Amino acid sequence: MASIKLQEIAHRYPSSDDYALRTLKQTWGDGGAYALLGPSGCGKTTLLNIISGLVRPSEGRVLFDGVDVTDLSTEQRNIAQVFQFPVVYDTMTVAENLAFPLRNRKLAKQEIDLRVADALAMLGLQHRANDRARSLSADDKQKISLGRGLVRTDVEAILFDEPLTVIDPHLKWQLRTELKKIHQRFQHTMIYVTHDQTEALTFADQVIVMYQGAVVQIGTPQQLFESPEHTFVGRFIGSPGMNVLPCNIEGADAVFAGNRIPLQRVISDTGQRYELGVRPEHIQLSASAGIPLNVTSVEDVGRHKIVRGRVEDTLINTIVNDGVGIPENPRIVFDTDKINLYADDYRVGND
Ligand code: ATP
């Protein structure tokens, strides 16, 4: 396994005037489980393909354990990659498909048999071991693709590009859990591309959030939830995402829709665009105190209710736990110690 260093990487496809990936300087540790998370078109696949060698960056260098691999092919980089759609040999059996990358590496038959048996058990495909791959469902074919990425233990990194897209929803959870276990067992460097926050947050120790070709935050799921570094991260993570409220700064207070909210610190106002970030989980509804909320809908999603409304023109979502009443004319009260302040979309630190 290798640490991966991206040295001033940037990429512009020849057919485009815009950068698909803006300058990036990152080092990802040996043995880490990383997720690249972001909306469609933000550059996740481009970055993954630069790491695997399928795309050569128009600027910058890629280093594995300090060795420059920018001009090496995927094979030379010794990377396993699992794509969105199954890549299997239809005429081979399931077991032969799994054994194929190991035979190519000329492993001993006994070792191959052991690893294939291990992979079959992990994927729940023991009973299909001797069936031709062509007879399998799309789900099971994708499981083979995953298995082929995972049977090799000598790879520098395993890269996954939205690998669970074709997988049936109830199986996704099971396979994600398996991937996590495999990571804990073998400590491969794993990079997992997805636009699904649940997939990213359950798989990865570190989530790399991308937006418009740039990395906007790298953090643990908890850091992304509690301290989003950019309003985009706050909005993108969570369900519903963070509320973003325009405000002015007056000394140690933020003023939102004519209401003073203590920030417990003085901000020197330099005339930037300020916003408060408040998670729906960190807003209480009150019958007497707080800012009046003009409720537009109440959704019961089972374990809690989502109350949506407006304060002037600003949309505000709150989460009300089961068993907690919703006042007739609710007012909102913020947990002030959980509020983040943003200047021009970037979080203002506490120091
Ligand atoms: P998705 O989740 O939809 O796959 P993504 O985050 O993986 O999106 P990329 O596929 O890396 O994003 O695309 C980033 C940008 O680069 C997009 O604007 C896309 O249109 C553009 N792009 C991707 N591949 C090419 C290509 N081969 N030629 C030209 N532009 C491309």
mmCIF file of C-alpha atoms and ligand atoms in Angstrom:
data_model
loop_
_atom_site.group_PDB
_atom_site.id
_atom_site.type_symbol
_atom_site.label_atom_id
_atom_site.label_comp_id
_atom_site.label_asym_id
_atom_site.label_seq_id
_atom_site.Cartn_x
_atom_site.Cartn_y
_atom_site.Cartn_z
ATOM 1 C CA MET A 1 0.000 0.000 0.000
ATOM 2 C CA ALA A 2 1.128 3.508 -0.640
ATOM 3 C CA SER A 3 0.662 7.059 0.487
ATOM 4 C CA ILE A 4 -0.570 9.212 -2.383
ATOM 5 C CA LYS A 5 0.740 12.714 -2.897
ATOM 6 C CA LEU A 6 -0.891 15.084 -5.363
ATOM 7 C CA GLN A 7 1.591 17.806 -6.118
ATOM 8 C CA GLU A 8 -0.079 20.934 -7.551
ATOM 9 C CA ILE A 9 -2.387 18.772 -9.696
ATOM 10 C CA ALA A 10 -4.808 20.505 -12.073
ATOM 11 C CA HIS A 11 -6.634 19.239 -15.128
ATOM 12 C CA ARG A 12 -8.255 20.721 -18.208
ATOM 13 C CA TYR A 13 -9.651 18.355 -20.859
ATOM 14 C CA PRO A 14 -8.343 19.293 -24.341
ATOM 15 C CA SER A 15 -11.915 19.880 -25.576
ATOM 16 C CA SER A 16 -12.752 22.325 -22.782
ATOM 17 C CA ASP A 17 -11.759 25.894 -21.791
ATOM 18 C CA ASP A 18 -12.538 25.277 -18.132
ATOM 19 C CA TYR A 19 -10.567 23.390 -15.525
ATOM 20 C CA ALA A 20 -12.341 20.139 -14.530
ATOM 21 C CA LEU A 21 -9.982 20.071 -11.567
ATOM 22 C CA ARG A 22 -8.455 23.179 -10.020
ATOM 23 C CA THR A 23 -5.010 23.215 -8.407
ATOM 24 C CA LEU A 24 -4.837 20.614 -5.698
ATOM 25 C CA LYS A 25 -2.147 19.883 -3.114
ATOM 26 C CA GLN A 26 -2.874 16.837 -0.970
ATOM 27 C CA THR A 27 -1.236 13.870 0.701
ATOM 28 C CA TRP A 28 -3.382 10.869 1.559
ATOM 29 C CA GLY A 29 -1.936 8.471 4.103
ATOM 30 C CA ASP A 30 -0.906 4.872 3.535
ATOM 31 C CA GLY A 31 -3.749 2.541 4.519
ATOM 32 C CA GLY A 32 -6.431 5.221 4.815
ATOM 33 C CA ALA A 33 -10.070 4.842 3.739
ATOM 34 C CA TYR A 34 -11.034 7.983 1.822
ATOM 35 C CA ALA A 35 -14.249 8.978 0.081
ATOM 36 C CA LEU A 36 -14.410 11.607 -2.667
ATOM 37 C CA LEU A 37 -17.849 13.140 -2.242
ATOM 38 C CA GLY A 38 -19.577 15.807 -4.303
ATOM 39 C CA PRO A 39 -22.333 16.510 -6.819
ATOM 40 C CA SER A 40 -22.281 15.383 -10.437
ATOM 41 C CA GLY A 41 -19.619 17.166 -12.475
ATOM 42 C CA CYS A 42 -17.470 18.390 -9.548
ATOM 43 C CA GLY A 43 -14.391 16.452 -10.740
ATOM 44 C CA LYS A 44 -14.427 13.270 -8.631
ATOM 45 C CA THR A 45 -13.905 10.823 -11.494
ATOM 46 C CA THR A 46 -11.288 13.059 -13.089
ATOM 47 C CA LEU A 47 -9.314 13.032 -9.837
ATOM 48 C CA LEU A 48 -9.718 9.265 -9.404
ATOM 49 C CA ASN A 49 -8.562 8.645 -12.975
ATOM 50 C CA ILE A 50 -5.541 10.887 -12.429
ATOM 51 C CA ILE A 51 -4.594 8.751 -9.426
ATOM 52 C CA SER A 52 -5.094 5.496 -11.333
ATOM 53 C CA GLY A 53 -3.283 6.716 -14.452
ATOM 54 C CA LEU A 54 -6.260 6.656 -16.830
ATOM 55 C CA VAL A 55 -5.971 10.452 -17.171
ATOM 56 C CA ARG A 56 -2.684 12.323 -17.264
ATOM 57 C CA PRO A 57 -3.051 15.643 -15.403
ATOM 58 C CA SER A 58 -2.409 18.721 -17.523
ATOM 59 C CA GLU A 59 -0.462 20.159 -14.573
ATOM 60 C CA GLY A 60 1.321 18.721 -11.544
ATOM 61 C CA ARG A 61 2.727 15.379 -10.448
ATOM 62 C CA VAL A 62 1.380 12.254 -8.701
ATOM 63 C CA LEU A 63 3.658 10.506 -6.198
ATOM 64 C CA PHE A 64 3.183 7.074 -4.586
ATOM 65 C CA ASP A 65 5.344 6.729 -1.470
ATOM 66 C CA GLY A 66 7.481 9.592 -2.744
ATOM 67 C CA VAL A 67 8.017 8.029 -6.206
ATOM 68 C CA ASP A 68 6.802 10.050 -9.208
ATOM 69 C CA VAL A 69 4.263 7.897 -11.108
ATOM 70 C CA THR A 70 2.766 10.657 -13.276
ATOM 71 C CA ASP A 71 3.973 9.045 -16.493
ATOM 72 C CA LEU A 72 3.229 5.445 -15.504
ATOM 73 C CA SER A 73 0.243 3.426 -16.727
ATOM 74 C CA THR A 74 -2.397 1.984 -14.383
ATOM 75 C CA GLU A 75 -0.743 -1.429 -14.612
ATOM 76 C CA GLN A 76 2.659 -0.010 -13.792
ATOM 77 C CA ARG A 77 1.136 1.833 -10.824
ATOM 78 C CA ASN A 78 -0.235 -1.471 -9.529
ATOM 79 C CA ILE A 79 -3.718 -0.170 -8.792
ATOM 80 C CA ALA A 80 -6.997 -2.057 -8.580
ATOM 81 C CA GLN A 81 -10.002 -0.126 -9.847
ATOM 82 C CA VAL A 82 -13.707 -0.977 -9.590
ATOM 83 C CA PHE A 83 -16.020 0.916 -11.914
ATOM 84 C CA GLN A 84 -19.682 1.883 -11.791
ATOM 85 C CA PHE A 85 -20.707 -0.918 -14.144
ATOM 86 C CA PRO A 86 -19.562 -4.552 -14.048
ATOM 87 C CA VAL A 87 -16.405 -5.545 -15.876
ATOM 88 C CA VAL A 88 -16.513 -9.356 -16.016
ATOM 89 C CA TYR A 89 -15.590 -12.107 -18.449
ATOM 90 C CA ASP A 90 -18.968 -13.622 -19.359
ATOM 91 C CA THR A 91 -17.586 -16.930 -20.563
ATOM 92 C CA MET A 92 -15.581 -17.593 -17.392
ATOM 93 C CA THR A 93 -17.148 -18.945 -14.214
ATOM 94 C CA VAL A 94 -17.525 -16.716 -11.169
ATOM 95 C CA ALA A 95 -14.523 -18.377 -9.504
ATOM 96 C CA GLU A 96 -12.402 -18.050 -12.677
ATOM 97 C CA ASN A 97 -13.246 -14.343 -12.872
ATOM 98 C CA LEU A 98 -12.046 -13.849 -9.313
ATOM 99 C CA ALA A 99 -8.932 -15.932 -9.894
ATOM 100 C CA PHE A 100 -7.994 -14.093 -13.088
ATOM 101 C CA PRO A 101 -6.039 -11.151 -11.554
ATOM 102 C CA LEU A 102 -4.214 -13.599 -9.275
ATOM 103 C CA ARG A 103 -3.247 -15.923 -12.144
ATOM 104 C CA ASN A 104 -1.901 -12.910 -13.979
ATOM 105 C CA ARG A 105 0.311 -12.222 -10.957
ATOM 106 C CA LYS A 106 1.415 -15.884 -11.096
ATOM 107 C CA LEU A 107 0.393 -16.744 -7.558
ATOM 108 C CA ALA A 108 0.525 -20.404 -6.451
ATOM 109 C CA LYS A 109 -2.679 -22.374 -7.081
ATOM 110 C CA GLN A 110 -3.191 -23.058 -3.382
ATOM 111 C CA GLU A 111 -2.969 -19.340 -2.559
ATOM 112 C CA ILE A 112 -5.351 -18.496 -5.424
ATOM 113 C CA ASP A 113 -7.892 -21.080 -4.217
ATOM 114 C CA LEU A 114 -7.763 -19.675 -0.695
ATOM 115 C CA ARG A 115 -8.245 -16.079 -1.790
ATOM 116 C CA VAL A 116 -11.035 -16.932 -4.229
ATOM 117 C CA ALA A 117 -12.853 -18.899 -1.489
ATOM 118 C CA ASP A 118 -12.442 -15.917 0.826
ATOM 119 C CA ALA A 119 -13.836 -13.506 -1.788
ATOM 120 C CA LEU A 120 -16.766 -15.824 -2.618
ATOM 121 C CA ALA A 121 -17.702 -15.992 1.059
ATOM 122 C CA MET A 122 -17.394 -12.229 1.496
ATOM 123 C CA LEU A 123 -19.678 -11.601 -1.496
ATOM 124 C CA GLY A 124 -22.141 -14.372 -0.647
ATOM 125 C CA LEU A 125 -21.497 -16.038 -4.019
ATOM 126 C CA GLN A 126 -20.273 -19.482 -2.883
ATOM 127 C CA HIS A 127 -23.282 -21.208 -4.438
ATOM 128 C CA ARG A 128 -22.570 -19.565 -7.828
ATOM 129 C CA ALA A 129 -18.809 -20.283 -7.891
ATOM 130 C CA ASN A 130 -19.003 -22.647 -10.884
ATOM 131 C CA ASP A 131 -21.690 -20.792 -12.865
ATOM 132 C CA ARG A 132 -20.773 -18.855 -15.980
ATOM 133 C CA ALA A 133 -20.753 -15.118 -15.228
ATOM 134 C CA ARG A 134 -23.135 -14.479 -18.136
ATOM 135 C CA SER A 135 -25.959 -16.174 -16.199
ATOM 136 C CA LEU A 136 -25.698 -13.768 -13.261
ATOM 137 C CA SER A 137 -27.869 -10.726 -12.473
ATOM 138 C CA ALA A 138 -26.398 -7.198 -12.748
ATOM 139 C CA ASP A 139 -26.063 -7.125 -8.937
ATOM 140 C CA ASP A 140 -24.060 -10.330 -8.823
ATOM 141 C CA LYS A 141 -21.893 -9.290 -11.784
ATOM 142 C CA GLN A 142 -20.988 -6.102 -9.948
ATOM 143 C CA LYS A 143 -20.158 -8.172 -6.883
ATOM 144 C CA ILE A 144 -17.635 -10.050 -9.056
ATOM 145 C CA SER A 145 -16.121 -6.719 -10.142
ATOM 146 C CA LEU A 146 -15.781 -5.746 -6.495
ATOM 147 C CA GLY A 147 -14.284 -9.124 -5.698
ATOM 148 C CA ARG A 148 -11.706 -8.809 -8.477
ATOM 149 C CA GLY A 149 -10.624 -5.492 -7.009
ATOM 150 C CA LEU A 150 -10.327 -6.986 -3.570
ATOM 151 C CA VAL A 151 -8.631 -10.364 -4.133
ATOM 152 C CA ARG A 152 -5.192 -8.870 -4.653
ATOM 153 C CA THR A 153 -3.351 -7.903 -1.503
ATOM 154 C CA ASP A 154 -0.236 -6.544 -3.229
ATOM 155 C CA VAL A 155 -1.833 -3.445 -4.783
ATOM 156 C CA GLU A 156 -0.752 0.118 -3.944
ATOM 157 C CA ALA A 157 -4.377 1.273 -3.677
ATOM 158 C CA ILE A 158 -7.914 0.177 -4.509
ATOM 159 C CA LEU A 159 -10.062 2.788 -6.231
ATOM 160 C CA PHE A 160 -13.853 2.574 -6.405
ATOM 161 C CA ASP A 161 -15.901 4.747 -8.766
ATOM 162 C CA GLU A 162 -19.539 4.712 -7.595
ATOM 163 C CA PRO A 163 -19.323 0.902 -7.317
ATOM 164 C CA LEU A 164 -22.754 0.346 -5.789
ATOM 165 C CA THR A 165 -24.822 2.249 -8.380
ATOM 166 C CA VAL A 166 -26.268 -0.888 -9.974
ATOM 167 C CA ILE A 167 -26.656 -2.719 -6.673
ATOM 168 C CA ASP A 168 -30.086 -3.277 -5.214
ATOM 169 C CA PRO A 169 -30.708 -0.813 -2.313
ATOM 170 C CA HIS A 170 -31.045 -3.473 0.404
ATOM 171 C CA LEU A 171 -27.714 -5.038 -0.645
ATOM 172 C CA LYS A 172 -25.852 -1.716 -0.672
ATOM 173 C CA TRP A 173 -25.757 -1.498 3.082
ATOM 174 C CA GLN A 174 -24.442 -5.068 3.351
ATOM 175 C CA LEU A 175 -21.672 -4.504 0.779
ATOM 176 C CA ARG A 176 -20.640 -1.180 2.321
ATOM 177 C CA THR A 177 -20.275 -2.917 5.666
ATOM 178 C CA GLU A 178 -18.196 -5.668 4.008
ATOM 179 C CA LEU A 179 -15.920 -3.095 2.375
ATOM 180 C CA LYS A 180 -15.375 -1.416 5.723
ATOM 181 C CA LYS A 181 -14.495 -4.775 7.309
ATOM 182 C CA ILE A 182 -12.082 -5.577 4.480
ATOM 183 C CA HIS A 183 -10.417 -2.235 4.994
ATOM 184 C CA GLN A 184 -10.028 -2.874 8.700
ATOM 185 C CA ARG A 185 -8.604 -6.339 8.012
ATOM 186 C CA PHE A 186 -6.141 -5.545 5.200
ATOM 187 C CA GLN A 187 -5.525 -1.804 5.686
ATOM 188 C CA HIS A 188 -5.485 -1.137 1.938
ATOM 189 C CA THR A 189 -5.350 2.488 0.842
ATOM 190 C CA MET A 190 -8.898 2.806 -0.488
ATOM 191 C CA ILE A 191 -10.440 5.732 -2.364
ATOM 192 C CA TYR A 192 -14.154 5.622 -2.954
ATOM 193 C CA VAL A 193 -15.980 8.041 -5.271
ATOM 194 C CA THR A 194 -19.634 8.753 -4.599
ATOM 195 C CA HIS A 195 -22.242 11.497 -4.659
ATOM 196 C CA ASP A 196 -24.147 9.756 -1.868
ATOM 197 C CA GLN A 197 -23.307 11.158 1.562
ATOM 198 C CA THR A 198 -24.478 8.022 3.403
ATOM 199 C CA GLU A 199 -22.079 5.890 1.369
ATOM 200 C CA ALA A 200 -19.221 8.316 1.961
ATOM 201 C CA LEU A 201 -19.839 8.785 5.653
ATOM 202 C CA THR A 202 -20.231 5.082 6.440
ATOM 203 C CA PHE A 203 -17.257 3.937 4.350
ATOM 204 C CA ALA A 204 -14.546 6.501 4.957
ATOM 205 C CA ASP A 205 -12.426 7.658 7.868
ATOM 206 C CA GLN A 206 -11.759 10.855 5.946
ATOM 207 C CA VAL A 207 -14.226 12.368 3.497
ATOM 208 C CA ILE A 208 -12.926 14.701 0.790
ATOM 209 C CA VAL A 209 -15.727 17.023 -0.276
ATOM 210 C CA MET A 210 -15.414 18.465 -3.786
ATOM 211 C CA TYR A 211 -17.271 21.372 -5.337
ATOM 212 C CA GLN A 212 -16.770 22.906 -8.769
ATOM 213 C CA GLY A 213 -13.424 21.211 -9.379
ATOM 214 C CA ALA A 214 -11.935 22.034 -5.974
ATOM 215 C CA VAL A 215 -11.569 20.255 -2.646
ATOM 216 C CA VAL A 216 -13.509 22.349 -0.128
ATOM 217 C CA GLN A 217 -12.982 20.216 2.987
ATOM 218 C CA ILE A 218 -11.311 17.052 4.174
ATOM 219 C CA GLY A 219 -12.569 15.738 7.459
ATOM 220 C CA THR A 220 -14.143 13.026 9.516
ATOM 221 C CA PRO A 221 -17.920 12.664 9.217
ATOM 222 C CA GLN A 222 -18.213 14.429 12.590
ATOM 223 C CA GLN A 223 -16.069 17.382 11.471
ATOM 224 C CA LEU A 224 -18.140 17.763 8.295
ATOM 225 C CA PHE A 225 -21.315 17.774 10.344
ATOM 226 C CA GLU A 226 -20.207 20.047 13.175
ATOM 227 C CA SER A 227 -17.809 22.436 11.458
ATOM 228 C CA PRO A 228 -18.423 22.650 7.705
ATOM 229 C CA GLU A 229 -15.611 24.783 6.318
ATOM 230 C CA HIS A 230 -17.739 26.037 3.416
ATOM 231 C CA THR A 231 -21.484 26.714 3.177
ATOM 232 C CA PHE A 232 -21.623 24.159 0.350
ATOM 233 C CA VAL A 233 -20.405 21.406 2.717
ATOM 234 C CA GLY A 234 -22.990 22.430 5.312
ATOM 235 C CA ARG A 235 -25.781 22.299 2.763
ATOM 236 C CA PHE A 236 -24.601 19.088 1.101
ATOM 237 C CA ILE A 237 -24.083 17.049 4.290
ATOM 238 C CA GLY A 238 -27.115 16.324 6.456
ATOM 239 C CA SER A 239 -30.741 15.692 5.669
ATOM 240 C CA PRO A 240 -31.958 18.349 5.433
ATOM 241 C CA GLY A 241 -28.658 20.233 5.151
ATOM 242 C CA MET A 242 -27.468 23.169 7.229
ATOM 243 C CA ASN A 243 -29.585 26.332 7.197
ATOM 244 C CA VAL A 244 -27.650 29.296 5.813
ATOM 245 C CA LEU A 245 -28.971 32.618 7.104
ATOM 246 C CA PRO A 246 -27.785 35.997 5.804
ATOM 247 C CA CYS A 247 -26.739 38.315 8.636
ATOM 248 C CA ASN A 248 -24.888 41.459 9.599
ATOM 249 C CA ILE A 249 -22.290 41.671 12.325
ATOM 250 C CA GLU A 250 -22.588 44.151 15.171
ATOM 251 C CA GLY A 251 -19.820 43.727 17.730
ATOM 252 C CA ALA A 252 -20.232 40.284 19.353
ATOM 253 C CA ASP A 253 -23.674 39.716 17.817
ATOM 254 C CA ALA A 254 -24.983 38.590 14.457
ATOM 255 C CA VAL A 255 -28.172 40.294 13.338
ATOM 256 C CA PHE A 256 -30.531 38.061 11.345
ATOM 257 C CA ALA A 257 -33.905 39.443 10.173
ATOM 258 C CA GLY A 258 -33.707 42.154 12.864
ATOM 259 C CA ASN A 259 -32.899 39.658 15.643
ATOM 260 C CA ARG A 260 -29.638 39.716 17.599
ATOM 261 C CA ILE A 261 -27.915 36.369 18.001
ATOM 262 C CA PRO A 262 -24.915 36.295 20.346
ATOM 263 C CA LEU A 263 -21.730 34.925 18.793
ATOM 264 C CA GLN A 264 -19.782 35.090 22.058
ATOM 265 C CA ARG A 265 -16.872 36.730 20.276
ATOM 266 C CA VAL A 266 -16.193 40.043 18.574
ATOM 267 C CA ILE A 267 -15.796 39.953 14.795
ATOM 268 C CA SER A 268 -14.084 42.893 13.139
ATOM 269 C CA ASP A 269 -16.450 43.594 10.287
ATOM 270 C CA THR A 270 -14.513 44.120 7.095
ATOM 271 C CA GLY A 271 -17.605 44.454 4.948
ATOM 272 C CA GLN A 272 -17.741 40.859 3.744
ATOM 273 C CA ARG A 273 -20.897 38.852 3.070
ATOM 274 C CA TYR A 274 -21.742 37.131 6.350
ATOM 275 C CA GLU A 275 -23.996 34.138 6.944
ATOM 276 C CA LEU A 276 -24.903 31.982 9.922
ATOM 277 C CA GLY A 277 -24.870 28.211 9.543
ATOM 278 C CA VAL A 278 -27.303 26.374 11.790
ATOM 279 C CA ARG A 279 -28.154 22.682 11.522
ATOM 280 C CA PRO A 280 -31.882 21.768 11.628
ATOM 281 C CA GLU A 281 -30.973 19.567 14.615
ATOM 282 C CA HIS A 282 -29.772 22.646 16.518
ATOM 283 C CA ILE A 283 -32.971 24.689 16.355
ATOM 284 C CA GLN A 284 -35.674 24.351 19.018
ATOM 285 C CA LEU A 285 -39.302 25.348 18.541
ATOM 286 C CA SER A 286 -40.841 27.438 21.316
ATOM 287 C CA ALA A 287 -44.326 28.829 21.917
ATOM 288 C CA SER A 288 -43.073 31.988 23.629
ATOM 289 C CA ALA A 289 -39.426 32.929 22.997
ATOM 290 C CA GLY A 290 -37.403 33.319 19.804
ATOM 291 C CA ILE A 291 -37.988 34.376 16.196
ATOM 292 C CA PRO A 292 -41.468 33.722 14.716
ATOM 293 C CA LEU A 293 -41.366 30.993 12.032
ATOM 294 C CA ASN A 294 -43.886 31.031 9.224
ATOM 295 C CA VAL A 295 -44.386 27.246 8.859
ATOM 296 C CA THR A 296 -44.925 26.001 5.299
ATOM 297 C CA SER A 297 -44.872 22.225 5.834
ATOM 298 C CA VAL A 298 -44.419 19.475 8.391
ATOM 299 C CA GLU A 299 -43.042 16.147 7.160
ATOM 300 C CA ASP A 300 -43.183 13.060 9.313
ATOM 301 C CA VAL A 301 -40.189 10.931 8.288
ATOM 302 C CA GLY A 302 -40.670 8.263 10.951
ATOM 303 C CA ARG A 303 -37.968 8.805 13.527
ATOM 304 C CA HIS A 304 -38.557 12.598 13.602
ATOM 305 C CA LYS A 305 -40.468 15.409 11.923
ATOM 306 C CA ILE A 306 -39.032 18.028 9.588
ATOM 307 C CA VAL A 307 -40.677 21.406 10.062
ATOM 308 C CA ARG A 308 -40.045 23.735 7.125
ATOM 309 C CA GLY A 309 -40.793 27.438 7.178
ATOM 310 C CA ARG A 310 -39.612 30.973 6.506
ATOM 311 C CA VAL A 311 -38.296 33.932 8.430
ATOM 312 C CA GLU A 312 -38.809 36.815 6.008
ATOM 313 C CA ASP A 313 -37.367 35.430 2.738
ATOM 314 C CA THR A 314 -35.069 32.883 4.331
ATOM 315 C CA LEU A 315 -36.031 29.200 4.251
ATOM 316 C CA ILE A 316 -35.466 27.416 7.535
ATOM 317 C CA ASN A 317 -35.721 23.688 8.255
ATOM 318 C CA THR A 318 -35.863 22.298 11.768
ATOM 319 C CA ILE A 319 -35.905 18.751 13.091
ATOM 320 C CA VAL A 320 -38.344 17.930 15.862
ATOM 321 C CA ASN A 321 -37.760 14.659 17.689
ATOM 322 C CA ASP A 322 -40.483 12.102 18.163
ATOM 323 C CA GLY A 323 -42.708 12.879 21.111
ATOM 324 C CA VAL A 324 -41.880 16.615 21.113
ATOM 325 C CA GLY A 325 -44.876 18.854 20.409
ATOM 326 C CA ILE A 326 -44.987 21.529 17.685
ATOM 327 C CA PRO A 327 -46.474 24.808 19.026
ATOM 328 C CA GLU A 328 -49.303 26.371 17.031
ATOM 329 C CA ASN A 329 -47.366 29.556 16.249
ATOM 330 C CA PRO A 330 -43.813 28.357 16.682
ATOM 331 C CA ARG A 331 -40.790 30.519 17.286
ATOM 332 C CA ILE A 332 -37.253 29.304 16.666
ATOM 333 C CA VAL A 333 -34.448 29.315 19.180
ATOM 334 C CA PHE A 334 -30.903 28.472 18.055
ATOM 335 C CA ASP A 335 -28.412 26.429 20.095
ATOM 336 C CA THR A 336 -25.960 29.325 20.034
ATOM 337 C CA ASP A 337 -22.912 27.185 20.836
ATOM 338 C CA LYS A 338 -23.572 25.101 17.673
ATOM 339 C CA ILE A 339 -23.778 28.058 15.258
ATOM 340 C CA ASN A 340 -21.043 28.569 12.653
ATOM 341 C CA LEU A 341 -20.312 31.948 11.088
ATOM 342 C CA TYR A 342 -19.361 32.254 7.402
ATOM 343 C CA ALA A 343 -17.715 35.137 5.566
ATOM 344 C CA ASP A 344 -18.007 34.878 1.772
ATOM 345 C CA ASP A 345 -18.961 31.182 2.177
ATOM 346 C CA TYR A 346 -15.912 30.213 4.277
ATOM 347 C CA ARG A 347 -16.171 29.454 7.990
ATOM 348 C CA VAL A 348 -14.780 32.094 10.328
ATOM 349 C CA GLY A 349 -12.598 30.269 12.897
ATOM 350 C CA ASN A 350 -12.983 30.739 16.633
ATOM 351 C CA ASP A 351 -9.494 32.160 17.231
HETATM 352 P P1 ATP B 1 -20.209 12.432 -12.091
HETATM 353 O O1 ATP B 1 -20.590 12.100 -10.672
HETATM 354 O O2 ATP B 1 -21.350 12.915 -12.903
HETATM 355 O O3 ATP B 1 -19.420 11.338 -12.742
HETATM 356 P P2 ATP B 1 -17.774 13.833 -11.422
HETATM 357 O O4 ATP B 1 -17.792 14.597 -10.151
HETATM 358 O O5 ATP B 1 -17.115 12.504 -11.400
HETATM 359 O O6 ATP B 1 -19.253 13.712 -11.996
HETATM 360 P P3 ATP B 1 -16.121 14.430 -13.696
HETATM 361 O O7 ATP B 1 -16.674 13.272 -14.462
HETATM 362 O O8 ATP B 1 -14.737 14.310 -13.174
HETATM 363 O O9 ATP B 1 -17.095 14.791 -12.472
HETATM 364 O O10 ATP B 1 -16.254 15.726 -14.596
HETATM 365 C C1 ATP B 1 -15.761 16.996 -14.193
HETATM 366 C C2 ATP B 1 -15.975 17.969 -15.355
HETATM 367 O O11 ATP B 1 -15.159 17.592 -16.450
HETATM 368 C C3 ATP B 1 -17.407 18.016 -15.865
HETATM 369 O O12 ATP B 1 -17.700 19.345 -16.199
HETATM 370 C C4 ATP B 1 -17.365 17.132 -17.087
HETATM 371 O O13 ATP B 1 -18.326 17.551 -18.042
HETATM 372 C C5 ATP B 1 -15.961 17.377 -17.616
HETATM 373 N N1 ATP B 1 -15.427 16.191 -18.306
HETATM 374 C C6 ATP B 1 -15.319 14.929 -17.819
HETATM 375 N N2 ATP B 1 -14.757 14.096 -18.713
HETATM 376 C C7 ATP B 1 -14.493 14.846 -19.812
HETATM 377 C C8 ATP B 1 -13.899 14.569 -21.067
HETATM 378 N N3 ATP B 1 -13.444 13.355 -21.371
HETATM 379 N N4 ATP B 1 -13.790 15.595 -21.947
HETATM 380 C C9 ATP B 1 -14.227 16.833 -21.653
HETATM 381 N N5 ATP B 1 -14.787 17.173 -20.454
HETATM 382 C C10 ATP B 1 -14.921 16.193 -19.549
#
